[in-house]
PDB file of N, CA and C in Angstrom:
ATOM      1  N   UNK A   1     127.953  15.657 108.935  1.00 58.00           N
ATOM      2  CA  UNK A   1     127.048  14.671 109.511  1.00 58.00           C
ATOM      3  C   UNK A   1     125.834  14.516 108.602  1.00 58.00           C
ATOM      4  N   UNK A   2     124.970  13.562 108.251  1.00 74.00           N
ATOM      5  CA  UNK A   2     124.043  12.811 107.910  1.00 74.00           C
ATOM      6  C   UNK A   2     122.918  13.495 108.353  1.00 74.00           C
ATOM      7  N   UNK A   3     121.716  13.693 107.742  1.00 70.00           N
ATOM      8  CA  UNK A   3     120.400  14.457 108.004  1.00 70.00           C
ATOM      9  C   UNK A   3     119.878  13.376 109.654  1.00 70.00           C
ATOM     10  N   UNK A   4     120.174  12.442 109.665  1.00 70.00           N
ATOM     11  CA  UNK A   4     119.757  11.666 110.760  1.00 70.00           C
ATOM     12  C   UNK A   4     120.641  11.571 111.676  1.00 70.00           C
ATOM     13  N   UNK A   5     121.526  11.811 111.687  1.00 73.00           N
ATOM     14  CA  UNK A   5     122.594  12.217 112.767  1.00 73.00           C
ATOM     15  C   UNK A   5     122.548  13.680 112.850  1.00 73.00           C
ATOM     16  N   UNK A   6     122.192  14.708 112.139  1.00 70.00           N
ATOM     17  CA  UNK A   6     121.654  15.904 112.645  1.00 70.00           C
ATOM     18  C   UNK A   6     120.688  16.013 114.017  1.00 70.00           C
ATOM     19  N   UNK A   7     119.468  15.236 113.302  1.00 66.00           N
ATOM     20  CA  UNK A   7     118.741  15.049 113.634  1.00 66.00           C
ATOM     21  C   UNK A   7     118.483  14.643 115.337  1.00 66.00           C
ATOM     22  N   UNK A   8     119.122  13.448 115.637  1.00 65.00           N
ATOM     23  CA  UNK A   8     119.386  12.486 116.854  1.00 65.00           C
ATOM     24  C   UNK A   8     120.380  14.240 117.953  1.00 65.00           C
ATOM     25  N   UNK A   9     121.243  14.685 116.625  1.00 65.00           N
ATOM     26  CA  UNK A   9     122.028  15.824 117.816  1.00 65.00           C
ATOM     27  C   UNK A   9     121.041  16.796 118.443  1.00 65.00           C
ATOM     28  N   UNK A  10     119.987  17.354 117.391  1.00 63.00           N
ATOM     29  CA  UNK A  10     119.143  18.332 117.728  1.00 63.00           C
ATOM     30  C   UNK A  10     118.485  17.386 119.162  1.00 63.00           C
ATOM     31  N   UNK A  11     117.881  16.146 118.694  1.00 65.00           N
ATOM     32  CA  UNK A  11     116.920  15.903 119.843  1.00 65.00           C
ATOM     33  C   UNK A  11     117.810  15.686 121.175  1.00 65.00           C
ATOM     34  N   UNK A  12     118.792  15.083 121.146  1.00 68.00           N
ATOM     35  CA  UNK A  12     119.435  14.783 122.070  1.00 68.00           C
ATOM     36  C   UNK A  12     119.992  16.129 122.997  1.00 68.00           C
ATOM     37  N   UNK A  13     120.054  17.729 122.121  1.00 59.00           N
ATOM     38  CA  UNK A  13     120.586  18.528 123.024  1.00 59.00           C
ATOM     39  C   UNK A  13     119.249  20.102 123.628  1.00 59.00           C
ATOM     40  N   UNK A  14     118.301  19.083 122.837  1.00 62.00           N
ATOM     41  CA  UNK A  14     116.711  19.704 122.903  1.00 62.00           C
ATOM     42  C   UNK A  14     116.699  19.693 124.164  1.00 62.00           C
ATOM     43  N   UNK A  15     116.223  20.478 124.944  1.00 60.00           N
ATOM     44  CA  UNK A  15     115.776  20.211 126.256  1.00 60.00           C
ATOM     45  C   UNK A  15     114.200  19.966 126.022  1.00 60.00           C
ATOM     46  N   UNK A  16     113.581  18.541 126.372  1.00 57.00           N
ATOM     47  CA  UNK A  16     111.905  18.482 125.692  1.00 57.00           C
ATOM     48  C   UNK A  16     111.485  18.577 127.238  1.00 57.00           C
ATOM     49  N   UNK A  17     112.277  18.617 128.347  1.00 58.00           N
ATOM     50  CA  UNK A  17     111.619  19.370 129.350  1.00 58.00           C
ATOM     51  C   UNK A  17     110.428  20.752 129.130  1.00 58.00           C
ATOM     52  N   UNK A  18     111.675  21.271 128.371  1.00 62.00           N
ATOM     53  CA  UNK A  18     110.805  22.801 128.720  1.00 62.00           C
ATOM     54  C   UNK A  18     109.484  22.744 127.135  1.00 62.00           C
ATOM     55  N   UNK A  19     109.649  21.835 126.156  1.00 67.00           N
ATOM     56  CA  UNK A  19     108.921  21.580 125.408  1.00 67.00           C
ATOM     57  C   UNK A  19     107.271  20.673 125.907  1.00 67.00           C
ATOM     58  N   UNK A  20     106.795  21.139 125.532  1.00 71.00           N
ATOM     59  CA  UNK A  20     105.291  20.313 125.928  1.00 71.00           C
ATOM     60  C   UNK A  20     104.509  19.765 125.090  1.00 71.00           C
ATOM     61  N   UNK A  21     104.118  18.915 125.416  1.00 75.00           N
ATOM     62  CA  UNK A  21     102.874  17.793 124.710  1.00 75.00           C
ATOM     63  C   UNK A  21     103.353  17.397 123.225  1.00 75.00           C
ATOM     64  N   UNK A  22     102.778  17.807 122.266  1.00 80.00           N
ATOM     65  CA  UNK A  22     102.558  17.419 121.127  1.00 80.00           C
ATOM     66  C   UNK A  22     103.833  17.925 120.596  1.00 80.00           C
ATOM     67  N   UNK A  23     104.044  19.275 121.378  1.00 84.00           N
ATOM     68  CA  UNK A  23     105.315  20.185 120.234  1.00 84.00           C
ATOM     69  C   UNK A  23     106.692  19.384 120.904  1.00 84.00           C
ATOM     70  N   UNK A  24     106.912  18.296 121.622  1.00 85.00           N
ATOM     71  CA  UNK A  24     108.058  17.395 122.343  1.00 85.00           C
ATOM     72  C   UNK A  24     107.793  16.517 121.002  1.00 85.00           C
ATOM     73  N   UNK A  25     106.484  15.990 120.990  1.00 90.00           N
ATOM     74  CA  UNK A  25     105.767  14.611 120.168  1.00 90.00           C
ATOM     75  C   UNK A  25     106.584  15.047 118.900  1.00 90.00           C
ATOM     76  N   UNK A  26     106.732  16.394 118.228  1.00 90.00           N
ATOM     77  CA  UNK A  26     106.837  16.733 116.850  1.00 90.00           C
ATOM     78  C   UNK A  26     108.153  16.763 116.729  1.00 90.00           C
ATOM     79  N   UNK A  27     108.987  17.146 117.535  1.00 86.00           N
ATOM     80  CA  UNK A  27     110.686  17.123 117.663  1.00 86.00           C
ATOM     81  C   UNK A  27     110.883  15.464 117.621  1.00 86.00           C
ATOM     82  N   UNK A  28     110.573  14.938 118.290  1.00 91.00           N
ATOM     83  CA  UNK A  28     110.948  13.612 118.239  1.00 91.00           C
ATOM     84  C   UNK A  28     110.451  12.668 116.930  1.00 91.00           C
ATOM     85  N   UNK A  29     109.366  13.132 116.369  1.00 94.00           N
ATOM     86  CA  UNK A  29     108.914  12.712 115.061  1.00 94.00           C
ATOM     87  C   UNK A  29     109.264  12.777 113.905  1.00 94.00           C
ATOM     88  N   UNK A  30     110.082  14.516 113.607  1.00 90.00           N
ATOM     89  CA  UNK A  30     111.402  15.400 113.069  1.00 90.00           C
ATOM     90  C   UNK A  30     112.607  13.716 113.040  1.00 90.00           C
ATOM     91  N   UNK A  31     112.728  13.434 114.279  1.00 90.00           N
ATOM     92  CA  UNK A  31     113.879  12.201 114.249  1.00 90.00           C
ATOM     93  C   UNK A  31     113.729  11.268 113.848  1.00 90.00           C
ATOM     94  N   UNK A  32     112.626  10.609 113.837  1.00 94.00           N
ATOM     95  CA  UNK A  32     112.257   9.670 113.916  1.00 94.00           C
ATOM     96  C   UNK A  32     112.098   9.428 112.258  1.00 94.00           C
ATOM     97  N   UNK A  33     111.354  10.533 111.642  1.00 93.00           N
ATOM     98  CA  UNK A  33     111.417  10.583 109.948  1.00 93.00           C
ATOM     99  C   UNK A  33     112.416  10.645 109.554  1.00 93.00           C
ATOM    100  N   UNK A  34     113.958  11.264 110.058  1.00 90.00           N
ATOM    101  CA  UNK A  34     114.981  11.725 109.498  1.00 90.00           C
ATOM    102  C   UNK A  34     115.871  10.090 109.674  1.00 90.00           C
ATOM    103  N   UNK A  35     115.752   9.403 110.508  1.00 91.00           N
ATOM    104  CA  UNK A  35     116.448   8.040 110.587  1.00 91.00           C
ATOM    105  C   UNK A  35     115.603   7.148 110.050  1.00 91.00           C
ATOM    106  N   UNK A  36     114.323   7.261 109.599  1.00 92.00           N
ATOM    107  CA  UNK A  36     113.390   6.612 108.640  1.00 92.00           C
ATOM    108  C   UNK A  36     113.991   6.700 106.844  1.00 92.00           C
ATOM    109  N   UNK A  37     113.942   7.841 106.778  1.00 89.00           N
ATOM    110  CA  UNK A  37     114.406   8.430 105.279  1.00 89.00           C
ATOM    111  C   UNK A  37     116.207   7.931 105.094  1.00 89.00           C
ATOM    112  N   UNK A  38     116.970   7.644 105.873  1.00 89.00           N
ATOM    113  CA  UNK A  38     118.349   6.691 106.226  1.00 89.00           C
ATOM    114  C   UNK A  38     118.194   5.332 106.207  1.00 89.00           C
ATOM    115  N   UNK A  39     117.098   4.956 106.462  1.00 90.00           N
ATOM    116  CA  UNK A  39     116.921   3.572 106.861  1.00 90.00           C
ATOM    117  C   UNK A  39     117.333   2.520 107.654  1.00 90.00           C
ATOM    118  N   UNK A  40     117.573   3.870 108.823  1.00 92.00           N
ATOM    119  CA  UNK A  40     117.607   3.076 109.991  1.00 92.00           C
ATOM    120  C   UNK A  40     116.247   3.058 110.866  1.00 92.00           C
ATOM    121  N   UNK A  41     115.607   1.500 109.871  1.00 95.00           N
ATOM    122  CA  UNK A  41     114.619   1.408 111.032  1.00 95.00           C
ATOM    123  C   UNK A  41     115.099   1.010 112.696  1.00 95.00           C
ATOM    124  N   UNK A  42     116.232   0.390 112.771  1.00 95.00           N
ATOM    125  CA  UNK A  42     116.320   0.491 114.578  1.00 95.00           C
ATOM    126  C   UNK A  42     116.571   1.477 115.127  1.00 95.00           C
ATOM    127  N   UNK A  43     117.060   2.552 114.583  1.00 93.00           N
ATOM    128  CA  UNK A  43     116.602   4.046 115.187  1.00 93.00           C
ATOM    129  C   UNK A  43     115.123   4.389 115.841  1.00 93.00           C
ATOM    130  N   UNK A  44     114.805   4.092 114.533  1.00 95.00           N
ATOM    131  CA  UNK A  44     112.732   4.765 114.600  1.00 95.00           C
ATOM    132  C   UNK A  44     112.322   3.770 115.623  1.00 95.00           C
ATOM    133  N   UNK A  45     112.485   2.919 115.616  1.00 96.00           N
ATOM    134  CA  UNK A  45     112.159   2.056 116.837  1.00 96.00           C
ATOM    135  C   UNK A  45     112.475   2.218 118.088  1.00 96.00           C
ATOM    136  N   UNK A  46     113.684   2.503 117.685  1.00 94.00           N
ATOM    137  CA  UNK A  46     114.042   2.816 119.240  1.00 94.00           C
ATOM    138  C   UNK A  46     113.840   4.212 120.262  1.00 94.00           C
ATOM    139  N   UNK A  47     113.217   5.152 118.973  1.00 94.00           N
ATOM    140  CA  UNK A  47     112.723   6.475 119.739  1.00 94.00           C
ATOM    141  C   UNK A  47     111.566   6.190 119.778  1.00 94.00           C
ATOM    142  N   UNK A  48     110.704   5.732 118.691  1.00 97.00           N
ATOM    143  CA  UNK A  48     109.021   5.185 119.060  1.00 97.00           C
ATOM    144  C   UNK A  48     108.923   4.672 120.288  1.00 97.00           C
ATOM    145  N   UNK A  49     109.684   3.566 120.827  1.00 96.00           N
ATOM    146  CA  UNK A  49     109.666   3.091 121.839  1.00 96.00           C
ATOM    147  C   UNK A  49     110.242   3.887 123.444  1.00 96.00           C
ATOM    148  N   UNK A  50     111.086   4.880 122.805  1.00 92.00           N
ATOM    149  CA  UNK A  50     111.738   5.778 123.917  1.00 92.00           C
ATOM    150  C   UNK A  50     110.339   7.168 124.241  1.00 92.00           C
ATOM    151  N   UNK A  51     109.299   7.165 123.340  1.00 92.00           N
ATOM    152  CA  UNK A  51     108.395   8.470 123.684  1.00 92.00           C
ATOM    153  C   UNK A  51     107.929   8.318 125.177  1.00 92.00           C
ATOM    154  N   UNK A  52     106.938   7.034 125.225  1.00 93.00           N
ATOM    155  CA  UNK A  52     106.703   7.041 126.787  1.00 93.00           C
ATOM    156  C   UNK A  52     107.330   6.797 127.698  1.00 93.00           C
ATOM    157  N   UNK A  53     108.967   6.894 127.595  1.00 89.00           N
ATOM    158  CA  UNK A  53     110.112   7.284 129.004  1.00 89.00           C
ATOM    159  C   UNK A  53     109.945   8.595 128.846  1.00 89.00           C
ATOM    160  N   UNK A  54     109.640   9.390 128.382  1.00 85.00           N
ATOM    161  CA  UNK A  54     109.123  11.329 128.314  1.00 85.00           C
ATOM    162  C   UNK A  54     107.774  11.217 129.041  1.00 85.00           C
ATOM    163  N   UNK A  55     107.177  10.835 129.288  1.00 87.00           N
ATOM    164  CA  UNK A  55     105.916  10.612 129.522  1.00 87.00           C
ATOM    165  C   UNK A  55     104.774  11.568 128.471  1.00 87.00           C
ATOM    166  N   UNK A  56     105.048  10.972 127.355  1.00 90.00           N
ATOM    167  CA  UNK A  56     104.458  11.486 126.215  1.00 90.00           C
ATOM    168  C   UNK A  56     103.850  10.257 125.827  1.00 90.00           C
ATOM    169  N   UNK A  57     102.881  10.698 124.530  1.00 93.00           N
ATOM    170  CA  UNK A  57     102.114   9.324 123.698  1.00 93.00           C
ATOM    171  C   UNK A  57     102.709   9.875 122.373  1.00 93.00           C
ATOM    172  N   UNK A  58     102.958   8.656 121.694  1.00 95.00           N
ATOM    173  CA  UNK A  58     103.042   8.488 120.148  1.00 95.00           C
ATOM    174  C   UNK A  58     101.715   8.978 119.483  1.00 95.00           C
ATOM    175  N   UNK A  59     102.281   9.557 118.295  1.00 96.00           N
ATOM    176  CA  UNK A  59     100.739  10.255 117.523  1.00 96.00           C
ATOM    177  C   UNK A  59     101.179   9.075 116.420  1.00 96.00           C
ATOM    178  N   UNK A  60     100.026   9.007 115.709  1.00 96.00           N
ATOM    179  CA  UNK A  60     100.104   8.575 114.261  1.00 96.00           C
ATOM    180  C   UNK A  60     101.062   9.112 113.435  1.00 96.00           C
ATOM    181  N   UNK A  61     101.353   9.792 113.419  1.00 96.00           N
ATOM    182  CA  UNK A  61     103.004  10.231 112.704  1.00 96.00           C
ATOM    183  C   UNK A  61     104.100   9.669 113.343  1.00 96.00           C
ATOM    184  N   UNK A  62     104.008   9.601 114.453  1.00 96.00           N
ATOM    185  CA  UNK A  62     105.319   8.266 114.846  1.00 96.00           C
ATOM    186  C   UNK A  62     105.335   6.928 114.818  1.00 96.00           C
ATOM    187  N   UNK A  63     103.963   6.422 114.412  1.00 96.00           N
ATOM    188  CA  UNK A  63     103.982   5.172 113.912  1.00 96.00           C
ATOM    189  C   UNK A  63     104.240   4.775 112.465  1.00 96.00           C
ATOM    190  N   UNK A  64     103.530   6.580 111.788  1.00 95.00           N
ATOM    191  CA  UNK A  64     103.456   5.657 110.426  1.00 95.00           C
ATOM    192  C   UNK A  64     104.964   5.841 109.973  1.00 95.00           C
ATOM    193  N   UNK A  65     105.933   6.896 110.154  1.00 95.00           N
ATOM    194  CA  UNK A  65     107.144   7.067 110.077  1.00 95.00           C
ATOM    195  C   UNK A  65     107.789   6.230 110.479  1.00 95.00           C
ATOM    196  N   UNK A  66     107.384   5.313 111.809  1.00 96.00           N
ATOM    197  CA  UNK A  66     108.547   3.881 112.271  1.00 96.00           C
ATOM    198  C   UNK A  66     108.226   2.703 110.967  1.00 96.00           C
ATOM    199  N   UNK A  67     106.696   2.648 111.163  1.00 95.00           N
ATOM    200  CA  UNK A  67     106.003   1.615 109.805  1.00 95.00           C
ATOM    201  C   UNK A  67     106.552   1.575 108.458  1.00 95.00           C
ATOM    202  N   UNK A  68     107.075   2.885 107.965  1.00 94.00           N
ATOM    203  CA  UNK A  68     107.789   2.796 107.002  1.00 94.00           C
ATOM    204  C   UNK A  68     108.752   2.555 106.729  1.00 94.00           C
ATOM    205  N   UNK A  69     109.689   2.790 108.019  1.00 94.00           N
ATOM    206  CA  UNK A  69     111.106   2.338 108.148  1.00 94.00           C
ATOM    207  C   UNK A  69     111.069   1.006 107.652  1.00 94.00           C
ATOM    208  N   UNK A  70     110.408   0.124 108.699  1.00 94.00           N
ATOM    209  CA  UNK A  70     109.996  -0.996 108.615  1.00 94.00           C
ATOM    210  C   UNK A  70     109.751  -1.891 107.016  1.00 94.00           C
ATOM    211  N   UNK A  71     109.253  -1.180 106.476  1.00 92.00           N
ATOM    212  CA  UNK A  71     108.862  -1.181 104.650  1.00 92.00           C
ATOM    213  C   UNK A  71     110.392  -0.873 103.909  1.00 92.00           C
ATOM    214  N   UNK A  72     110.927   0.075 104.410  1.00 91.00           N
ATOM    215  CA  UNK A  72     112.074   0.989 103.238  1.00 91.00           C
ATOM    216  C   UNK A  72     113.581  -0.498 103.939  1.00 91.00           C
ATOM    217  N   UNK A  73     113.534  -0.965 104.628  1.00 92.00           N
ATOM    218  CA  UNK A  73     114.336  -2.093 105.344  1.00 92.00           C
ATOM    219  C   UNK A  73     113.723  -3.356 104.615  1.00 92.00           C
ATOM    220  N   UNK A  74     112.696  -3.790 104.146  1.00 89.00           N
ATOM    221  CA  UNK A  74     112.561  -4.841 103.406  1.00 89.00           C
ATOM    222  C   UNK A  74     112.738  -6.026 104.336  1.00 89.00           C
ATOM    223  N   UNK A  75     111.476  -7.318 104.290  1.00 89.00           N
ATOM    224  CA  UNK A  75     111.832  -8.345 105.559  1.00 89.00           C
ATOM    225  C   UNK A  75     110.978  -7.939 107.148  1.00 89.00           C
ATOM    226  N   UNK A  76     110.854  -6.734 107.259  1.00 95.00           N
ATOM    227  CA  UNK A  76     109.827  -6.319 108.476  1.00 95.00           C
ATOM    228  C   UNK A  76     108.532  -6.587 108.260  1.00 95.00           C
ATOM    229  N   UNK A  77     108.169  -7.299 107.542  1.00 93.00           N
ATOM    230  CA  UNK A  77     106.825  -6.746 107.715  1.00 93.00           C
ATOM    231  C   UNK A  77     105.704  -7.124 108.956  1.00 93.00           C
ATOM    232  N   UNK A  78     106.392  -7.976 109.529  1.00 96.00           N
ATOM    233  CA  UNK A  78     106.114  -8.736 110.836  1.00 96.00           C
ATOM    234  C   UNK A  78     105.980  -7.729 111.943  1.00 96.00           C
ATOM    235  N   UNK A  79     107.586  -6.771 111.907  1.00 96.00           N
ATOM    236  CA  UNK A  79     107.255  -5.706 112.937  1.00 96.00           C
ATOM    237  C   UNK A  79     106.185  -4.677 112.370  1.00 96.00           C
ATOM    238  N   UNK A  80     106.238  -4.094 111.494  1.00 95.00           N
ATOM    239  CA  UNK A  80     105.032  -3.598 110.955  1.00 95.00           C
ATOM    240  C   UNK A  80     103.892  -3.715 111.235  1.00 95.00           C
ATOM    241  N   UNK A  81     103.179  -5.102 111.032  1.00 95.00           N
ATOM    242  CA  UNK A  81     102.381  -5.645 111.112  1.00 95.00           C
ATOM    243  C   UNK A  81     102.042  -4.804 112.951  1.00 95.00           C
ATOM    244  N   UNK A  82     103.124  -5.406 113.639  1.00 96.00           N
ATOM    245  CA  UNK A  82     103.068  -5.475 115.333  1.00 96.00           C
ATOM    246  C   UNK A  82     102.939  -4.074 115.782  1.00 96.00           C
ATOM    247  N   UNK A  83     103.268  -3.081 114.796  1.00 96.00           N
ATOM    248  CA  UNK A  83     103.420  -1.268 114.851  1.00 96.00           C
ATOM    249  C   UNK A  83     101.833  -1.183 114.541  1.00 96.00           C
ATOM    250  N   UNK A  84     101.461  -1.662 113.791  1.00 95.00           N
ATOM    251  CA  UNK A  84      99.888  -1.432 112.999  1.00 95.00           C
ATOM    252  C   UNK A  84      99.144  -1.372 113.993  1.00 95.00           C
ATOM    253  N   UNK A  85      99.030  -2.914 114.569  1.00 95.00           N
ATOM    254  CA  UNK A  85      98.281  -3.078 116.064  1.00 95.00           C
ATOM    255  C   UNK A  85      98.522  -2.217 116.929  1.00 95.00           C
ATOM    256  N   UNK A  86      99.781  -2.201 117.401  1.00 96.00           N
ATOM    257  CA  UNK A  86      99.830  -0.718 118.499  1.00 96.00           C
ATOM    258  C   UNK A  86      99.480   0.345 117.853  1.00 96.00           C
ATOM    259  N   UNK A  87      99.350   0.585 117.193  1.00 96.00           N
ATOM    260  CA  UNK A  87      98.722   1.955 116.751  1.00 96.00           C
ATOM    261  C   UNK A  87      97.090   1.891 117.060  1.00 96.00           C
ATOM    262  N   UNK A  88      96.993   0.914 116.217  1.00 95.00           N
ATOM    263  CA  UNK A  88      94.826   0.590 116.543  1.00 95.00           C
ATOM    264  C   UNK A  88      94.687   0.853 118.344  1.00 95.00           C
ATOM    265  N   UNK A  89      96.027  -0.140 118.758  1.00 95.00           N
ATOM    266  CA  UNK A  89      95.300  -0.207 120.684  1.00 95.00           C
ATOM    267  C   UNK A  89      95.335   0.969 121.200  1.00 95.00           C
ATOM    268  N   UNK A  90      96.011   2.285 120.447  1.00 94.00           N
ATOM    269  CA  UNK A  90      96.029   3.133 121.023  1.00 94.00           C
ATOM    270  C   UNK A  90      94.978   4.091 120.779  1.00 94.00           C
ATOM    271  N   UNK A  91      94.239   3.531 119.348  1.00 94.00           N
ATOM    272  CA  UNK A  91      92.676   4.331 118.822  1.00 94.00           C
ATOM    273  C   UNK A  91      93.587   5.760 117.944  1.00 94.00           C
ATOM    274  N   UNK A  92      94.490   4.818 117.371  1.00 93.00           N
ATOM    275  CA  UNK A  92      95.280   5.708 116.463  1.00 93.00           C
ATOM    276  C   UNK A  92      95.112   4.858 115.225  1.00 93.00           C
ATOM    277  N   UNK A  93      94.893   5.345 114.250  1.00 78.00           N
ATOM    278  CA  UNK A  93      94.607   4.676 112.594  1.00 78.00           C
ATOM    279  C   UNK A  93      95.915   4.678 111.447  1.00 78.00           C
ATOM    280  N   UNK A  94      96.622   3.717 111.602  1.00 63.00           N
ATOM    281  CA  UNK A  94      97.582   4.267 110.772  1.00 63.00           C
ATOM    282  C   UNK A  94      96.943   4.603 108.866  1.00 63.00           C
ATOM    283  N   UNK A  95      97.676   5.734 108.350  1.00 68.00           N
ATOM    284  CA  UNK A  95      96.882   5.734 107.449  1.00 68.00           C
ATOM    285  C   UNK A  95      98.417   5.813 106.096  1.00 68.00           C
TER     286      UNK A  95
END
């Protein structure tokens, strides 16, 4: 299997129940870079967007890791752009 299909197995058989706050945030970020570095940005998107069904918040490492997807896919820069802003509304800086 593929570092990003590793990846998706670990999170998927993670229990982020018993994981909390930030250290859930960092497992899922682990994924989110690993289907970034594949270039599947509709992966990273689709776990960026899956954090607050955990009732977690995205850190700046899960934006700038989706943002890049977004870049390494070529043609996004629109969603990018739309990742940038959610990041600011959240008083997160992408850097």
């Amino acid at each position: 299997a593929s570092a990003w299909e590793s990846a998706l197995g670990v999170l998927e058989a993670a229990p982020l129940a018993t994981v909390k706050g930030q250290d859930a945030v960092k497992v899922i970020n682990a994924s989110i870079s690993a289907c970034s570095k594949a270039g599947r940005w509709d992966l990273t998107l689709a776990l960026l967007q899956g954090i607050p069904d955990r009732h977690l918040l995205p850190d700046i490492i899960s934006y700038n890791a989706t943002i890049s997807s977004c870049e390494k896919a070529g043609g996004l820069w629109e969603l990018a752009l739309v990742l940038m802003q959610a990041a600011e509304d959240a008083s997160l800086r992408p850097n």
